[in-house]
Coordinates of C-alpha atoms in Angstrom, one line a residue:
M183 CA 67.3 16.1 7.3
F184 CA 65.4 12.4 5.6
K185 CA 64.0 12.2 9.1
A186 CA 62.8 15.8 8.2
F187 CA 61.7 14.9 4.4
L188 CA 59.9 12.1 6.1
S189 CA 58.2 13.0 9.2
P190 CA 55.4 14.8 7.1
I191 CA 54.5 11.8 4.8
L192 CA 54.5 9.7 7.6
S193 CA 52.0 12.9 9.4
G194 CA 50.2 12.7 6.4
A195 CA 49.3 8.9 6.0
F196 CA 48.9 8.8 9.1
I197 CA 46.1 11.2 9.3
G198 CA 44.4 9.6 6.0
L199 CA 44.1 6.4 7.7
L200 CA 42.4 8.2 10.3
A201 CA 39.8 9.5 8.1
L202 CA 39.6 6.6 6.4
S203 CA 38.9 4.0 9.9
A204 CA 36.5 7.1 10.8
T205 CA 34.4 6.4 7.5
V206 CA 34.7 2.4 8.3
A207 CA 33.5 3.3 11.3
T208 CA 30.8 5.2 10.0
T209 CA 29.5 3.2 7.7
A210 CA 30.2 0.0 10.0
Q211 CA 27.5 2.3 12.8
A212 CA 24.9 2.5 10.2
Q213 CA 24.8 -0.6 9.0
T214 CA 23.8 -1.4 12.5
T215 CA 20.1 -0.8 12.2
L216 CA 18.1 -2.2 9.1
R217 CA 14.7 0.1 9.0
V218 CA 12.0 -1.5 7.1
T219 CA 8.5 -0.5 6.1
T220 CA 5.9 -2.1 3.7
I221 CA 3.1 -0.4 1.5
P222 CA 0.3 0.7 4.4
E223 CA -2.2 -2.3 2.7
E224 CA -4.1 -2.9 5.7
A225 CA -4.6 -0.7 8.4
A226 CA -1.1 0.2 10.7
T227 CA -1.7 -2.0 14.0
E228 CA -2.4 -4.1 11.0
Q229 CA 0.5 -3.7 9.6
V230 CA 2.3 -3.9 13.0
R231 CA 1.1 -7.2 14.2
K232 CA 1.5 -9.2 10.9
F233 CA 5.2 -7.9 10.5
T234 CA 6.5 -8.0 13.7
P235 CA 7.8 -11.0 14.2
L236 CA 9.2 -11.3 11.2
A237 CA 11.3 -8.5 12.0
N238 CA 12.3 -9.9 14.9
Y239 CA 13.6 -13.3 12.9
L240 CA 15.7 -10.7 10.5
E241 CA 17.4 -9.0 14.0
K242 CA 18.0 -12.9 15.0
Q243 CA 19.9 -13.9 11.2
L244 CA 21.1 -10.8 10.0
G245 CA 22.9 -9.8 13.9
M246 CA 21.6 -6.2 13.8
K247 CA 18.2 -4.7 15.5
V248 CA 15.3 -4.2 13.3
V249 CA 13.5 -1.5 13.0
F250 CA 9.6 -1.3 11.5
T251 CA 7.8 2.0 10.9
P252 CA 4.3 2.0 8.6
V253 CA 3.9 4.8 6.3
T254 CA 1.3 7.0 5.9
D255 CA 0.6 5.9 2.5
Y256 CA 1.7 3.7 -1.0
P257 CA 4.3 7.5 -2.8
A258 CA 5.4 7.6 0.5
A259 CA 6.8 4.0 0.9
V260 CA 7.6 4.2 -3.4
E261 CA 9.6 7.8 -1.9
S262 CA 11.1 6.3 1.1
L263 CA 13.1 3.5 -0.6
V264 CA 14.0 5.9 -3.1
N265 CA 15.7 8.5 -0.9
K266 CA 17.0 5.7 0.7
K267 CA 15.1 6.4 3.6
V268 CA 14.6 2.9 4.8
D269 CA 16.6 -0.5 3.3
V270 CA 13.8 -2.8 3.2
V271 CA 10.4 -2.3 1.5
W272 CA 7.5 -5.1 1.0
F273 CA 6.4 -3.1 -2.1
G274 CA 3.3 -4.5 -4.1
G275 CA 3.8 -5.3 -7.8
F276 CA 3.2 -1.6 -9.0
T277 CA 4.9 0.5 -6.3
F278 CA 7.8 -2.0 -7.1
V279 CA 7.6 -0.5 -10.5
Q280 CA 6.7 3.1 -9.9
A281 CA 10.3 2.9 -7.1
S282 CA 12.1 1.8 -9.9
I283 CA 11.3 4.6 -12.8
R284 CA 11.6 7.5 -9.4
S285 CA 15.2 5.5 -9.0
G286 CA 16.3 5.4 -12.7
G287 CA 16.3 1.6 -12.1
K288 CA 18.3 1.3 -8.4
I289 CA 15.5 -0.5 -6.8
V290 CA 16.5 -4.2 -6.2
P291 CA 13.4 -6.6 -5.9
I292 CA 14.8 -9.6 -3.8
A293 CA 12.1 -12.2 -3.2
Q294 CA 8.2 -12.5 -3.3
R295 CA 5.8 -14.8 -1.6
E296 CA 4.8 -17.8 -3.8
E297 CA 1.5 -17.0 -4.2
D298 CA 3.3 -13.7 -5.5
T299 CA 3.5 -15.8 -9.3
R300 CA 0.0 -16.2 -9.6
F301 CA -1.7 -13.5 -7.9
Q302 CA -5.5 -12.6 -8.2
S303 CA -7.6 -9.5 -7.2
V304 CA -12.1 -10.1 -6.6
F305 CA -14.2 -7.9 -6.5
I306 CA -17.2 -7.8 -5.1
A307 CA -20.7 -6.4 -3.7
K308 CA -23.6 -7.4 -1.1
T309 CA -25.7 -10.9 -2.5
N310 CA -28.6 -8.4 -2.7
S311 CA -27.6 -6.1 -5.2
G312 CA -28.2 -7.5 -8.5
I313 CA -24.5 -7.1 -9.3
K314 CA -23.8 -10.6 -10.8
S315 CA -20.8 -9.7 -13.2
L316 CA -18.6 -6.8 -14.0
A317 CA -20.8 -5.3 -17.2
D318 CA -23.6 -4.9 -13.9
M319 CA -21.1 -2.0 -12.1
K320 CA -22.1 0.0 -15.2
G321 CA -23.6 3.4 -13.1
K322 CA -22.8 2.7 -9.7
Q323 CA -20.7 3.1 -6.8
V324 CA -17.0 1.5 -7.2
S325 CA -14.2 1.7 -4.1
F326 CA -10.5 0.8 -5.4
G327 CA -8.4 0.6 -3.3
S328 CA -5.1 3.3 -3.2
Q329 CA -4.5 4.5 -6.3
S330 CA -1.2 2.6 -6.4
S331 CA -2.6 -0.2 -5.4
T332 CA -1.6 -3.3 -8.0
S333 CA -4.2 -5.6 -6.6
G334 CA -6.9 -3.0 -5.4
H335 CA -6.3 -0.6 -8.3
L336 CA -3.6 -1.4 -11.7
M337 CA -5.0 -5.0 -12.5
P338 CA -9.0 -4.2 -11.5
R339 CA -9.3 -1.4 -14.0
S340 CA -6.8 -3.1 -16.7
F341 CA -9.1 -6.0 -16.3
L342 CA -12.6 -3.4 -16.7
L343 CA -10.4 -2.2 -19.5
Q344 CA -10.4 -5.4 -21.4
A345 CA -13.7 -5.7 -20.6
N346 CA -14.3 -2.4 -22.2
I347 CA -15.6 -0.8 -19.4
D348 CA -14.4 2.9 -18.7
P349 CA -14.2 3.3 -14.8
E350 CA -14.8 7.0 -15.8
K351 CA -17.0 6.8 -18.1
D352 CA -19.3 3.5 -16.5
F353 CA -19.1 4.6 -13.4
K354 CA -21.6 7.2 -11.0
R355 CA -19.0 7.5 -8.7
I356 CA -15.4 6.2 -8.1
A357 CA -14.2 6.2 -4.9
Y358 CA -10.0 5.6 -3.1
S359 CA -10.0 3.8 0.3
G360 CA -6.7 3.6 0.7
A361 CA -6.1 -0.3 2.1
H362 CA -8.2 -3.1 1.3
D363 CA -9.5 -3.8 4.6
A364 CA -11.3 0.0 4.1
T365 CA -12.5 -1.2 0.7
I366 CA -14.8 -4.3 2.3
A367 CA -16.2 -2.1 4.9
S368 CA -17.4 0.2 2.7
V369 CA -19.0 -2.9 0.3
V370 CA -20.5 -4.0 3.9
S371 CA -21.4 -0.4 5.3
G372 CA -23.3 0.5 1.8
K373 CA -20.7 3.5 0.9
V374 CA -20.7 1.9 -2.7
D375 CA -22.0 -0.8 -4.3
A376 CA -18.7 -2.7 -5.6
A377 CA -15.3 -2.6 -5.2
A378 CA -11.7 -4.2 -6.2
L379 CA -9.7 -5.4 -3.4
D380 CA -6.0 -8.4 -3.0
I381 CA -7.2 -11.9 -2.7
T382 CA -5.4 -12.9 0.1
V383 CA -6.9 -10.0 2.5
W384 CA -10.9 -11.5 1.0
R385 CA -9.9 -15.2 2.0
K386 CA -8.3 -13.2 5.6
F387 CA -11.1 -11.4 6.2
V388 CA -13.6 -14.6 5.8
S389 CA -11.7 -17.4 7.0
E390 CA -11.9 -14.8 10.3
N391 CA -15.3 -14.6 10.6
K392 CA -14.8 -10.2 9.7
V393 CA -17.1 -10.5 7.0
N394 CA -20.9 -12.0 6.7
T395 CA -20.3 -13.9 2.9
Q396 CA -23.8 -14.0 3.0
D397 CA -24.8 -10.5 2.9
V398 CA -21.0 -9.7 0.9
N399 CA -18.6 -12.0 -1.8
V400 CA -17.3 -12.4 -4.4
F401 CA -19.2 -12.0 -8.3
F402 CA -15.3 -11.8 -10.2
T403 CA -11.9 -13.1 -10.3
T404 CA -9.6 -12.1 -12.0
A405 CA -7.0 -14.2 -13.8
P406 CA -3.5 -14.5 -12.5
Y407 CA -0.2 -11.9 -12.6
F408 CA 2.6 -11.1 -10.8
N409 CA 2.3 -8.9 -7.8
Y410 CA 4.3 -8.3 -3.7
N411 CA 8.3 -8.2 -3.2
W412 CA 11.1 -7.7 -0.7
S413 CA 12.9 -4.9 -2.4
V414 CA 16.1 -2.8 -1.6
H415 CA 18.2 -0.4 -3.3
A416 CA 21.0 -1.0 -5.2
D417 CA 23.2 1.3 -3.1
M418 CA 23.1 -2.1 0.0
P419 CA 26.2 -3.3 0.0
A420 CA 25.7 -6.7 -1.6
D421 CA 26.4 -8.8 1.1
L422 CA 23.2 -7.4 3.6
R423 CA 21.7 -8.0 1.0
E424 CA 21.7 -11.7 0.0
K425 CA 22.0 -12.1 3.9
I426 CA 18.3 -10.8 3.7
K427 CA 17.5 -12.6 1.0
A428 CA 18.7 -16.2 2.2
A429 CA 16.9 -15.6 5.9
L430 CA 13.4 -15.2 3.9
L431 CA 14.1 -17.6 1.7
A432 CA 15.2 -19.6 4.6
L433 CA 11.8 -19.4 6.1
N434 CA 10.3 -22.9 6.2
P435 CA 6.3 -23.9 7.1
S436 CA 8.3 -27.0 9.1
N437 CA 9.4 -24.9 11.4
P438 CA 6.8 -23.8 13.9
E439 CA 7.9 -20.5 14.8
H440 CA 8.2 -20.0 10.7
A441 CA 5.0 -21.1 10.0
E442 CA 3.7 -18.2 11.7
I443 CA 5.6 -15.6 10.8
L444 CA 4.4 -17.2 7.1
K445 CA 1.1 -17.3 8.0
L446 CA 1.2 -14.1 9.1
N447 CA 2.2 -12.8 5.3
R448 CA -0.2 -14.6 4.0
S449 CA 2.6 -17.4 2.1
T450 CA 3.4 -20.4 1.9
R451 CA 7.0 -19.5 1.2
Y452 CA 9.1 -16.5 0.0
I453 CA 11.2 -16.8 -3.0
S454 CA 13.4 -15.0 -5.6
T455 CA 12.3 -13.0 -7.8
T456 CA 13.6 -10.5 -10.5
P457 CA 13.0 -7.4 -12.1
E458 CA 11.3 -8.8 -15.2
N459 CA 8.3 -10.5 -13.6
Y460 CA 7.1 -7.3 -13.1
K461 CA 7.0 -5.6 -16.7
G462 CA 4.2 -6.7 -17.5
L463 CA 2.7 -4.8 -14.7
E464 CA 4.2 -2.1 -16.2
S465 CA 3.1 -1.7 -19.9
A466 CA -0.4 -2.4 -17.5
A467 CA -0.7 0.7 -15.8
R468 CA 0.9 2.8 -19.0
S469 CA -2.2 0.8 -21.4
A470 CA -4.6 1.8 -18.0
G471 CA -3.3 5.5 -17.8
L472 CA -1.7 5.1 -14.8
L473 CA 2.2 6.1 -15.8

């Protein structure tokens, strides 16, 4: 009688243990691959070139497969992390704010480049255009990057508004190129008269002789603000989040392999960051009517 009573209990416990084991195995299996994407601030081929060495580095540090997949536009990067279709995203400050709001505060920034604590945008025009100041842009055709870009739209628009320039009222036409490299091309080709973009992309193009500063150059540089970061979803296991953060912060410019990764990422080193660093961008976006 005792044996007959015990068997169903043991049987139920065994089934429960099997179910638990299956859950643990599934969870462990899900964590064998880290899915990474970035906002498409430049062409997809350039994103792959820039981030593949970092993905390879993370594979070694984390002991798991890292898959980098470019997305088509900035909103896609936001939605991919909010909906947990990817695990880690390289956001601009504004896309981080958008993702944080969309997720109800469940997006966690874990690291930013040292340069992102004092980021800037530049306004460029052809040197023979007669555009020498923000006021000179009135009546002109102007390009921003993506509408969700921090350095290519939000902050340039914010500084224009501070200078009492309303893009919708004061510009002849507004274009959105979608990416910083396309923004430069739109000025070089004469499609627009002036444009705003990420200062680090501009400097990269100049250093690589991809733009002739005798023909096109900077006429205005903004004040500094916080920008890009690597973010994860709050539902990511804490230990994995900390491993990713530690790997990013461990990149050392004195190590040749690390130095190449940092150079491709236009960075001197990565440092910790917090959601509070992006409150100013949220305020700027609300003031500009973008949120």
